[in-house]
PDB file of C-alpha atoms in Angstrom:
ATOM      1  CA  UNK X  29      -0.103  -0.065   0.168  1.00 38.00           C
ATOM      2  CA  UNK X  30       1.186   3.183  -0.893  1.00 37.00           C
ATOM      3  CA  UNK X  31      -0.336   6.987   0.732  1.00 36.00           C
ATOM      4  CA  UNK X  32       1.203  10.283  -0.164  1.00 33.00           C
ATOM      5  CA  UNK X  33       2.382  12.606   1.913  1.00 32.00           C
ATOM      6  CA  UNK X  34      -0.826  14.522   3.138  1.00 32.00           C
ATOM      7  CA  UNK X  35      -3.232  11.308   2.511  1.00 41.00           C
ATOM      8  CA  UNK X  36      -4.911   9.135   4.953  1.00 53.00           C
ATOM      9  CA  UNK X  37      -5.584   5.202   3.981  1.00 87.00           C
ATOM     10  CA  UNK X  38      -6.604   1.877   5.283  1.00 90.00           C
ATOM     11  CA  UNK X  39      -5.010  -1.057   5.674  1.00 94.00           C
ATOM     12  CA  UNK X  40      -6.980  -4.230   6.093  1.00 93.00           C
ATOM     13  CA  UNK X  41      -5.565  -6.475   8.799  1.00 95.00           C
ATOM     14  CA  UNK X  42      -7.120  -9.835   9.643  1.00 92.00           C
ATOM     15  CA  UNK X  43     -11.011  -8.114   8.382  1.00 92.00           C
ATOM     16  CA  UNK X  44     -10.442  -5.107  10.369  1.00 94.00           C
ATOM     17  CA  UNK X  45      -9.769  -1.585   8.665  1.00 93.00           C
ATOM     18  CA  UNK X  46      -7.151   0.389  10.092  1.00 95.00           C
ATOM     19  CA  UNK X  47      -6.932   3.867   9.391  1.00 95.00           C
ATOM     20  CA  UNK X  48      -3.028   5.133   8.632  1.00 96.00           C
ATOM     21  CA  UNK X  49      -1.608   8.385   7.806  1.00 95.00           C
ATOM     22  CA  UNK X  50       1.900   8.102   6.398  1.00 95.00           C
ATOM     23  CA  UNK X  51       4.514  10.862   5.690  1.00 94.00           C
ATOM     24  CA  UNK X  52       7.868  10.656   4.734  1.00 95.00           C
ATOM     25  CA  UNK X  53      10.427   8.317   3.594  1.00 95.00           C
ATOM     26  CA  UNK X  54      13.215   6.243   4.743  1.00 95.00           C
ATOM     27  CA  UNK X  55      13.246   4.021   7.594  1.00 96.00           C
ATOM     28  CA  UNK X  56       9.609   3.088   9.214  1.00 98.00           C
ATOM     29  CA  UNK X  57       8.421   4.990  12.077  1.00 98.00           C
ATOM     30  CA  UNK X  58       5.408   3.673  13.473  1.00 98.00           C
ATOM     31  CA  UNK X  59       3.617   6.244  16.005  1.00 98.00           C
ATOM     32  CA  UNK X  60       1.123   4.980  18.537  1.00 98.00           C
ATOM     33  CA  UNK X  61      -1.364   8.151  19.423  1.00 96.00           C
ATOM     34  CA  UNK X  62      -2.951   8.834  23.084  1.00 95.00           C
ATOM     35  CA  UNK X  63      -5.974   8.021  24.164  1.00 92.00           C
ATOM     36  CA  UNK X  64      -8.459  10.325  26.264  1.00 89.00           C
ATOM     37  CA  UNK X  65      -7.970  13.644  26.565  1.00 86.00           C
ATOM     38  CA  UNK X  66      -5.753  13.979  23.127  1.00 87.00           C
ATOM     39  CA  UNK X  67      -7.331  11.394  21.095  1.00 83.00           C
ATOM     40  CA  UNK X  68      -6.652  10.234  17.439  1.00 88.00           C
ATOM     41  CA  UNK X  69      -3.504  12.342  15.816  1.00 88.00           C
ATOM     42  CA  UNK X  70      -4.117  14.900  13.219  1.00 86.00           C
ATOM     43  CA  UNK X  71      -2.727  14.602   9.760  1.00 86.00           C
ATOM     44  CA  UNK X  72      -1.710  17.679   9.892  1.00 88.00           C
ATOM     45  CA  UNK X  73      -0.010  17.516  13.425  1.00 92.00           C
ATOM     46  CA  UNK X  74       3.772  18.994  13.581  1.00 95.00           C
ATOM     47  CA  UNK X  75       5.013  16.140  14.871  1.00 97.00           C
ATOM     48  CA  UNK X  76       4.324  14.269  11.998  1.00 96.00           C
ATOM     49  CA  UNK X  77       6.295  16.512   9.982  1.00 95.00           C
ATOM     50  CA  UNK X  78       8.862  17.109  12.057  1.00 97.00           C
ATOM     51  CA  UNK X  79       9.767  13.479  12.290  1.00 97.00           C
ATOM     52  CA  UNK X  80       9.098  12.948   8.863  1.00 95.00           C
ATOM     53  CA  UNK X  81      12.302  14.550   7.791  1.00 92.00           C
ATOM     54  CA  UNK X  82      14.322  11.362   8.042  1.00 89.00           C
ATOM     55  CA  UNK X  83      11.663   8.660   8.147  1.00 96.00           C
ATOM     56  CA  UNK X  84       8.605   7.306   6.641  1.00 97.00           C
ATOM     57  CA  UNK X  85       6.313   7.608   9.524  1.00 97.00           C
ATOM     58  CA  UNK X  86       2.939   5.329   9.922  1.00 97.00           C
ATOM     59  CA  UNK X  87       0.159   6.709  12.209  1.00 97.00           C
ATOM     60  CA  UNK X  88      -2.454   4.233  12.841  1.00 97.00           C
ATOM     61  CA  UNK X  89      -5.752   5.311  14.157  1.00 96.00           C
ATOM     62  CA  UNK X  90      -6.973   3.228  16.796  1.00 96.00           C
ATOM     63  CA  UNK X  91      -9.872   1.167  16.035  1.00 96.00           C
ATOM     64  CA  UNK X  92     -12.791   2.910  17.885  1.00 94.00           C
ATOM     65  CA  UNK X  93     -10.933   6.330  18.097  1.00 94.00           C
ATOM     66  CA  UNK X  94     -11.378   7.494  14.248  1.00 90.00           C
ATOM     67  CA  UNK X  95     -14.708   7.359  11.780  1.00 84.00           C
ATOM     68  CA  UNK X  96     -15.790   4.232  12.646  1.00 83.00           C
ATOM     69  CA  UNK X  97     -16.912   2.109  15.771  1.00 85.00           C
ATOM     70  CA  UNK X  98     -14.370  -0.120  17.125  1.00 90.00           C
ATOM     71  CA  UNK X  99     -15.388  -3.963  16.149  1.00 93.00           C
ATOM     72  CA  UNK X 100     -16.718  -5.772  18.931  1.00 92.00           C
ATOM     73  CA  UNK X 101     -13.647  -8.222  18.996  1.00 93.00           C
ATOM     74  CA  UNK X 102     -11.461  -5.434  20.180  1.00 96.00           C
ATOM     75  CA  UNK X 103     -12.105  -4.869  23.783  1.00 96.00           C
ATOM     76  CA  UNK X 104      -7.977  -4.747  25.556  1.00 97.00           C
ATOM     77  CA  UNK X 105      -4.917  -3.051  24.970  1.00 97.00           C
ATOM     78  CA  UNK X 106      -3.467  -6.683  24.635  1.00 97.00           C
ATOM     79  CA  UNK X 107      -5.803  -7.173  21.124  1.00 97.00           C
ATOM     80  CA  UNK X 108      -4.369  -3.793  19.852  1.00 98.00           C
ATOM     81  CA  UNK X 109      -0.830  -4.706  20.505  1.00 98.00           C
ATOM     82  CA  UNK X 110      -1.576  -8.219  18.392  1.00 98.00           C
ATOM     83  CA  UNK X 111      -3.348  -5.918  15.939  1.00 97.00           C
ATOM     84  CA  UNK X 112      -0.269  -3.830  15.333  1.00 98.00           C
ATOM     85  CA  UNK X 113       1.828  -6.531  15.378  1.00 98.00           C
ATOM     86  CA  UNK X 114      -0.070  -7.738  12.628  1.00 97.00           C
ATOM     87  CA  UNK X 115      -0.046  -4.502  10.812  1.00 97.00           C
ATOM     88  CA  UNK X 116       3.848  -4.652  10.785  1.00 98.00           C
ATOM     89  CA  UNK X 117       3.777  -8.077   9.055  1.00 97.00           C
ATOM     90  CA  UNK X 118       0.663  -6.751   6.744  1.00 96.00           C
ATOM     91  CA  UNK X 119       3.180  -3.652   5.560  1.00 96.00           C
ATOM     92  CA  UNK X 120       6.273  -5.764   6.002  1.00 97.00           C
ATOM     93  CA  UNK X 121       7.976  -3.166   7.726  1.00 97.00           C
ATOM     94  CA  UNK X 122      11.637  -3.945   9.161  1.00 97.00           C
ATOM     95  CA  UNK X 123      13.702  -2.303  11.489  1.00 97.00           C
ATOM     96  CA  UNK X 124      10.946  -0.311  12.660  1.00 98.00           C
ATOM     97  CA  UNK X 125      11.065   2.305  15.266  1.00 98.00           C
ATOM     98  CA  UNK X 126       8.013   2.161  17.244  1.00 98.00           C
ATOM     99  CA  UNK X 127       7.170   5.369  19.604  1.00 98.00           C
ATOM    100  CA  UNK X 128       4.461   5.416  21.891  1.00 98.00           C
ATOM    101  CA  UNK X 129       2.456   8.315  23.621  1.00 97.00           C
ATOM    102  CA  UNK X 130       0.316   7.265  26.398  1.00 97.00           C
ATOM    103  CA  UNK X 131      -1.967   5.157  25.896  1.00 97.00           C
ATOM    104  CA  UNK X 132      -0.275   4.570  22.436  1.00 98.00           C
ATOM    105  CA  UNK X 133       3.019   3.687  24.728  1.00 98.00           C
ATOM    106  CA  UNK X 134       1.130   1.068  26.741  1.00 98.00           C
ATOM    107  CA  UNK X 135       0.213  -0.440  23.446  1.00 98.00           C
ATOM    108  CA  UNK X 136       3.919  -0.367  22.209  1.00 98.00           C
ATOM    109  CA  UNK X 137       5.030  -1.825  25.120  1.00 98.00           C
ATOM    110  CA  UNK X 138       2.814  -4.568  25.282  1.00 98.00           C
ATOM    111  CA  UNK X 139       4.046  -5.182  21.717  1.00 98.00           C
ATOM    112  CA  UNK X 140       7.490  -5.200  22.466  1.00 98.00           C
ATOM    113  CA  UNK X 141       7.120  -7.989  25.395  1.00 98.00           C
ATOM    114  CA  UNK X 142       5.567 -10.184  22.665  1.00 98.00           C
ATOM    115  CA  UNK X 143       7.751  -9.656  19.444  1.00 98.00           C
ATOM    116  CA  UNK X 144      10.236  -7.319  18.945  1.00 98.00           C
ATOM    117  CA  UNK X 145      11.143  -9.112  15.174  1.00 98.00           C
ATOM    118  CA  UNK X 146       9.881  -6.138  13.444  1.00 98.00           C
ATOM    119  CA  UNK X 147      11.020  -3.238  16.030  1.00 98.00           C
ATOM    120  CA  UNK X 148      14.656  -1.854  16.213  1.00 98.00           C
ATOM    121  CA  UNK X 149      14.111   0.713  18.649  1.00 98.00           C
ATOM    122  CA  UNK X 150      11.079   1.925  21.036  1.00 98.00           C
ATOM    123  CA  UNK X 151      10.261   5.111  22.513  1.00 98.00           C
ATOM    124  CA  UNK X 152       7.528   5.295  25.332  1.00 98.00           C
ATOM    125  CA  UNK X 153       6.002   9.088  26.171  1.00 98.00           C
ATOM    126  CA  UNK X 154       4.362   9.459  28.992  1.00 98.00           C
ATOM    127  CA  UNK X 155       2.900   5.895  29.147  1.00 97.00           C
ATOM    128  CA  UNK X 156       0.755   3.823  30.991  1.00 94.00           C
ATOM    129  CA  UNK X 157       0.439   0.572  31.926  1.00 97.00           C
ATOM    130  CA  UNK X 158       2.163  -0.710  34.597  1.00 97.00           C
ATOM    131  CA  UNK X 159       1.080  -0.135  38.653  1.00 95.00           C
ATOM    132  CA  UNK X 160       3.902   1.425  40.284  1.00 94.00           C
ATOM    133  CA  UNK X 161       2.622   1.994  44.048  1.00 88.00           C
ATOM    134  CA  UNK X 162       0.856  -0.341  46.350  1.00 85.00           C
ATOM    135  CA  UNK X 163      -2.600  -1.167  46.256  1.00 82.00           C
ATOM    136  CA  UNK X 164      -3.942   1.716  48.286  1.00 80.00           C
ATOM    137  CA  UNK X 165      -1.916   4.370  46.021  1.00 85.00           C
ATOM    138  CA  UNK X 166      -2.996   5.775  43.049  1.00 89.00           C
ATOM    139  CA  UNK X 167      -0.665   5.993  40.037  1.00 93.00           C
ATOM    140  CA  UNK X 168      -2.592   7.436  37.652  1.00 95.00           C
ATOM    141  CA  UNK X 169      -5.009  10.383  37.934  1.00 93.00           C
ATOM    142  CA  UNK X 170      -8.682   9.342  37.682  1.00 94.00           C
ATOM    143  CA  UNK X 171      -9.601  11.550  34.137  1.00 92.00           C
ATOM    144  CA  UNK X 172     -12.932  10.317  34.297  1.00 92.00           C
ATOM    145  CA  UNK X 173     -13.667  11.731  37.650  1.00 93.00           C
ATOM    146  CA  UNK X 174     -12.716  15.603  37.157  1.00 92.00           C
ATOM    147  CA  UNK X 175     -13.839  18.193  34.895  1.00 91.00           C
ATOM    148  CA  UNK X 176     -12.141  18.947  31.510  1.00 88.00           C
ATOM    149  CA  UNK X 177     -11.083  22.281  33.243  1.00 91.00           C
ATOM    150  CA  UNK X 178      -9.191  20.037  35.924  1.00 94.00           C
ATOM    151  CA  UNK X 179      -7.910  17.520  33.668  1.00 93.00           C
ATOM    152  CA  UNK X 180      -6.659  20.267  31.472  1.00 92.00           C
ATOM    153  CA  UNK X 181      -4.700  21.676  34.514  1.00 95.00           C
ATOM    154  CA  UNK X 182      -3.324  18.187  35.122  1.00 95.00           C
ATOM    155  CA  UNK X 183      -2.336  17.191  31.787  1.00 95.00           C
ATOM    156  CA  UNK X 184      -0.751  20.393  30.409  1.00 95.00           C
ATOM    157  CA  UNK X 185       2.153  22.701  31.564  1.00 96.00           C
ATOM    158  CA  UNK X 186       0.429  25.656  30.042  1.00 93.00           C
ATOM    159  CA  UNK X 187      -3.564  24.563  30.317  1.00 92.00           C
ATOM    160  CA  UNK X 188      -4.473  27.259  28.147  1.00 88.00           C
ATOM    161  CA  UNK X 189      -2.952  25.062  25.200  1.00 87.00           C
ATOM    162  CA  UNK X 190      -5.664  22.638  25.787  1.00 86.00           C
ATOM    163  CA  UNK X 191      -8.630  22.123  22.979  1.00 79.00           C
ATOM    164  CA  UNK X 192     -12.136  23.482  23.996  1.00 75.00           C
ATOM    165  CA  UNK X 193     -14.827  21.720  22.768  1.00 73.00           C
ATOM    166  CA  UNK X 194     -16.598  25.136  22.105  1.00 76.00           C
ATOM    167  CA  UNK X 195     -17.063  26.116  18.440  1.00 70.00           C
ATOM    168  CA  UNK X 196     -15.591  22.806  17.425  1.00 73.00           C
ATOM    169  CA  UNK X 197     -17.132  21.523  14.365  1.00 80.00           C
ATOM    170  CA  UNK X 198     -19.333  18.675  14.445  1.00 81.00           C
ATOM    171  CA  UNK X 199     -16.813  15.625  13.287  1.00 79.00           C
ATOM    172  CA  UNK X 200     -14.335  17.025  15.759  1.00 82.00           C
ATOM    173  CA  UNK X 201     -16.677  16.605  18.372  1.00 81.00           C
ATOM    174  CA  UNK X 202     -17.210  13.066  17.617  1.00 84.00           C
ATOM    175  CA  UNK X 203     -13.582  12.312  17.588  1.00 84.00           C
ATOM    176  CA  UNK X 204     -13.555  13.416  21.006  1.00 86.00           C
ATOM    177  CA  UNK X 205     -16.255  11.751  22.261  1.00 86.00           C
ATOM    178  CA  UNK X 206     -14.926   8.618  20.784  1.00 88.00           C
ATOM    179  CA  UNK X 207     -11.731   9.081  22.470  1.00 89.00           C
ATOM    180  CA  UNK X 208     -12.821   9.329  25.799  1.00 90.00           C
ATOM    181  CA  UNK X 209     -15.517   6.112  25.267  1.00 92.00           C
ATOM    182  CA  UNK X 210     -12.780   4.210  23.647  1.00 93.00           C
ATOM    183  CA  UNK X 211     -10.149   4.900  26.068  1.00 93.00           C
ATOM    184  CA  UNK X 212     -12.571   3.448  28.481  1.00 93.00           C
ATOM    185  CA  UNK X 213     -13.174   0.739  26.595  1.00 94.00           C
ATOM    186  CA  UNK X 214      -9.794  -0.812  26.074  1.00 96.00           C
ATOM    187  CA  UNK X 215      -8.398   0.851  29.897  1.00 95.00           C
ATOM    188  CA  UNK X 216     -11.040   1.001  32.401  1.00 93.00           C
ATOM    189  CA  UNK X 217     -10.869  -2.274  34.526  1.00 92.00           C
ATOM    190  CA  UNK X 218      -7.902  -2.606  35.787  1.00 94.00           C
ATOM    191  CA  UNK X 219      -7.835   1.298  35.349  1.00 95.00           C
ATOM    192  CA  UNK X 220      -5.063   2.113  32.944  1.00 95.00           C
ATOM    193  CA  UNK X 221      -2.588  -0.617  33.481  1.00 96.00           C
ATOM    194  CA  UNK X 222      -2.104  -4.491  33.083  1.00 96.00           C
ATOM    195  CA  UNK X 223      -1.050  -6.052  36.465  1.00 96.00           C
ATOM    196  CA  UNK X 224       1.507  -8.468  34.774  1.00 97.00           C
ATOM    197  CA  UNK X 225       3.302  -5.992  32.312  1.00 98.00           C
ATOM    198  CA  UNK X 226       5.641  -4.525  34.801  1.00 97.00           C
ATOM    199  CA  UNK X 227       6.877  -8.275  35.682  1.00 97.00           C
ATOM    200  CA  UNK X 228       7.206  -8.591  31.503  1.00 98.00           C
ATOM    201  CA  UNK X 229       9.374  -5.724  30.756  1.00 98.00           C
ATOM    202  CA  UNK X 230      12.442  -7.486  31.112  1.00 98.00           C
ATOM    203  CA  UNK X 231      11.454  -9.128  27.605  1.00 98.00           C
ATOM    204  CA  UNK X 232      12.099  -5.933  25.682  1.00 98.00           C
ATOM    205  CA  UNK X 233      15.082  -6.402  24.137  1.00 98.00           C
ATOM    206  CA  UNK X 234      15.535  -3.336  21.744  1.00 98.00           C
ATOM    207  CA  UNK X 235      17.006  -0.011  22.669  1.00 98.00           C
ATOM    208  CA  UNK X 236      14.429   1.892  24.680  1.00 98.00           C
ATOM    209  CA  UNK X 237      14.009   5.568  25.285  1.00 98.00           C
ATOM    210  CA  UNK X 238      11.191   6.754  27.890  1.00 98.00           C
ATOM    211  CA  UNK X 239      10.191  10.093  27.680  1.00 98.00           C
ATOM    212  CA  UNK X 240       8.398  12.205  29.693  1.00 98.00           C
ATOM    213  CA  UNK X 241       6.999  15.888  30.050  1.00 98.00           C
ATOM    214  CA  UNK X 242       8.558  17.725  33.051  1.00 98.00           C
ATOM    215  CA  UNK X 243       4.944  18.997  34.435  1.00 97.00           C
ATOM    216  CA  UNK X 244       2.772  15.745  34.105  1.00 97.00           C
ATOM    217  CA  UNK X 245       0.471  15.386  36.823  1.00 96.00           C
ATOM    218  CA  UNK X 246      -1.429  12.647  35.071  1.00 96.00           C
ATOM    219  CA  UNK X 247       1.167  10.467  35.626  1.00 97.00           C
ATOM    220  CA  UNK X 248       4.307  12.069  37.378  1.00 97.00           C
ATOM    221  CA  UNK X 249       7.893  11.887  36.295  1.00 98.00           C
ATOM    222  CA  UNK X 250       8.559   9.564  38.968  1.00 97.00           C
ATOM    223  CA  UNK X 251       5.968   6.974  37.366  1.00 98.00           C
ATOM    224  CA  UNK X 252       8.276   7.002  33.877  1.00 98.00           C
ATOM    225  CA  UNK X 253      11.126   6.717  36.147  1.00 98.00           C
ATOM    226  CA  UNK X 254      10.005   3.471  37.314  1.00 98.00           C
ATOM    227  CA  UNK X 255       8.832   2.351  33.788  1.00 98.00           C
ATOM    228  CA  UNK X 256      12.019   2.828  32.389  1.00 98.00           C
ATOM    229  CA  UNK X 257      14.182   1.101  35.576  1.00 98.00           C
ATOM    230  CA  UNK X 258      11.842  -1.816  34.399  1.00 98.00           C
ATOM    231  CA  UNK X 259      13.265  -2.013  30.737  1.00 98.00           C
ATOM    232  CA  UNK X 260      16.779  -3.634  30.499  1.00 98.00           C
ATOM    233  CA  UNK X 261      19.332  -0.435  29.474  1.00 97.00           C
ATOM    234  CA  UNK X 262      16.417   1.957  29.139  1.00 98.00           C
ATOM    235  CA  UNK X 263      16.917   5.330  29.217  1.00 98.00           C
ATOM    236  CA  UNK X 264      14.840   8.230  30.989  1.00 98.00           C
ATOM    237  CA  UNK X 265      14.596  11.840  29.613  1.00 98.00           C
ATOM    238  CA  UNK X 266      12.376  14.681  30.690  1.00 98.00           C
ATOM    239  CA  UNK X 267      10.976  17.479  28.347  1.00 98.00           C
ATOM    240  CA  UNK X 268      11.028  20.960  29.915  1.00 98.00           C
ATOM    241  CA  UNK X 269       7.643  22.722  29.119  1.00 97.00           C
ATOM    242  CA  UNK X 270       5.770  19.958  28.533  1.00 97.00           C
ATOM    243  CA  UNK X 271       2.982  17.873  30.689  1.00 97.00           C
ATOM    244  CA  UNK X 272       0.999  14.664  29.643  1.00 97.00           C
ATOM    245  CA  UNK X 273       1.307  15.292  25.980  1.00 96.00           C
ATOM    246  CA  UNK X 274       5.011  16.389  24.761  1.00 97.00           C
ATOM    247  CA  UNK X 275       4.066  15.557  21.265  1.00 97.00           C
ATOM    248  CA  UNK X 276       1.713  18.325  21.316  1.00 95.00           C
ATOM    249  CA  UNK X 277       3.159  20.893  23.880  1.00 96.00           C
ATOM    250  CA  UNK X 278       6.941  20.487  22.730  1.00 97.00           C
ATOM    251  CA  UNK X 279       6.865  18.861  19.348  1.00 97.00           C
ATOM    252  CA  UNK X 280      10.266  20.170  18.415  1.00 98.00           C
ATOM    253  CA  UNK X 281      11.826  19.053  21.421  1.00 98.00           C
ATOM    254  CA  UNK X 282      10.144  15.613  21.144  1.00 98.00           C
ATOM    255  CA  UNK X 283      11.307  15.004  17.452  1.00 98.00           C
ATOM    256  CA  UNK X 284      14.906  16.069  18.370  1.00 98.00           C
ATOM    257  CA  UNK X 285      14.832  13.667  21.387  1.00 98.00           C
ATOM    258  CA  UNK X 286      13.560  10.954  19.102  1.00 98.00           C
ATOM    259  CA  UNK X 287      15.283  11.469  16.043  1.00 97.00           C
ATOM    260  CA  UNK X 288      18.746  11.711  18.203  1.00 97.00           C
ATOM    261  CA  UNK X 289      17.879   8.450  19.795  1.00 97.00           C
ATOM    262  CA  UNK X 290      16.965   6.848  16.401  1.00 96.00           C
ATOM    263  CA  UNK X 291      20.504   8.106  15.171  1.00 92.00           C
ATOM    264  CA  UNK X 292      22.761   6.355  18.122  1.00 83.00           C
ATOM    265  CA  UNK X 293      24.331   3.153  17.046  1.00 73.00           C
ATOM    266  CA  UNK X 294      22.933  -0.036  18.712  1.00 67.00           C
ATOM    267  CA  UNK X 295      24.857  -1.028  21.562  1.00 62.00           C
TER     268      UNK X 295
END
């Protein structure tokens, strides 16, 4: 399948249509987008342009976050991880850089513990997915129990950057609603984590970078440090001036960190 620099297309994987935006040429870089509150990645998002300067960037939209509801068979992050591993096979992507942000980072981590046959480097940004504290401690803010204003204050270094639903066209409002609904569908119980994932991260056998917005109050940098510590040889880096969504708040810094990491020789 060939998709031009500004088009979105669909790839059929096991009977499931996945919307994919593709930009640039070169080594494949697959970008897995966040869940609520950011949701699907706009095809004109600056981060795609920045990353595509030296790579073939493919940004799939998780089923349920785009124009169509999720198929009934997909109910967990594990389902998405296997679906995207199959996507790498269908597109015959090799030596792939896998970048996941927030919910997408959780999916990427689940993919990497299963198989890195087509993955050469892993980048996780402000990712959910593991339990760090004890059973009485909340690692991740309950994003469904607070107002949009409160969520913006937790998720953004500068809450004024948070998008407002006021005045948005109907299709954008639909995508926001689908993002909220689908994040709950895949990640509600157990809330935003897989109890077994942390104990399996030792299986990640490719170089890994864990990026974190320094002002994130949805999942704090200490959570990110614990995530990195569970992955053999993983490096942890802070992105200043960003909260939970550094690829949106600081796309240039985010892209520089990813590009530098991708350019490093394998140990």
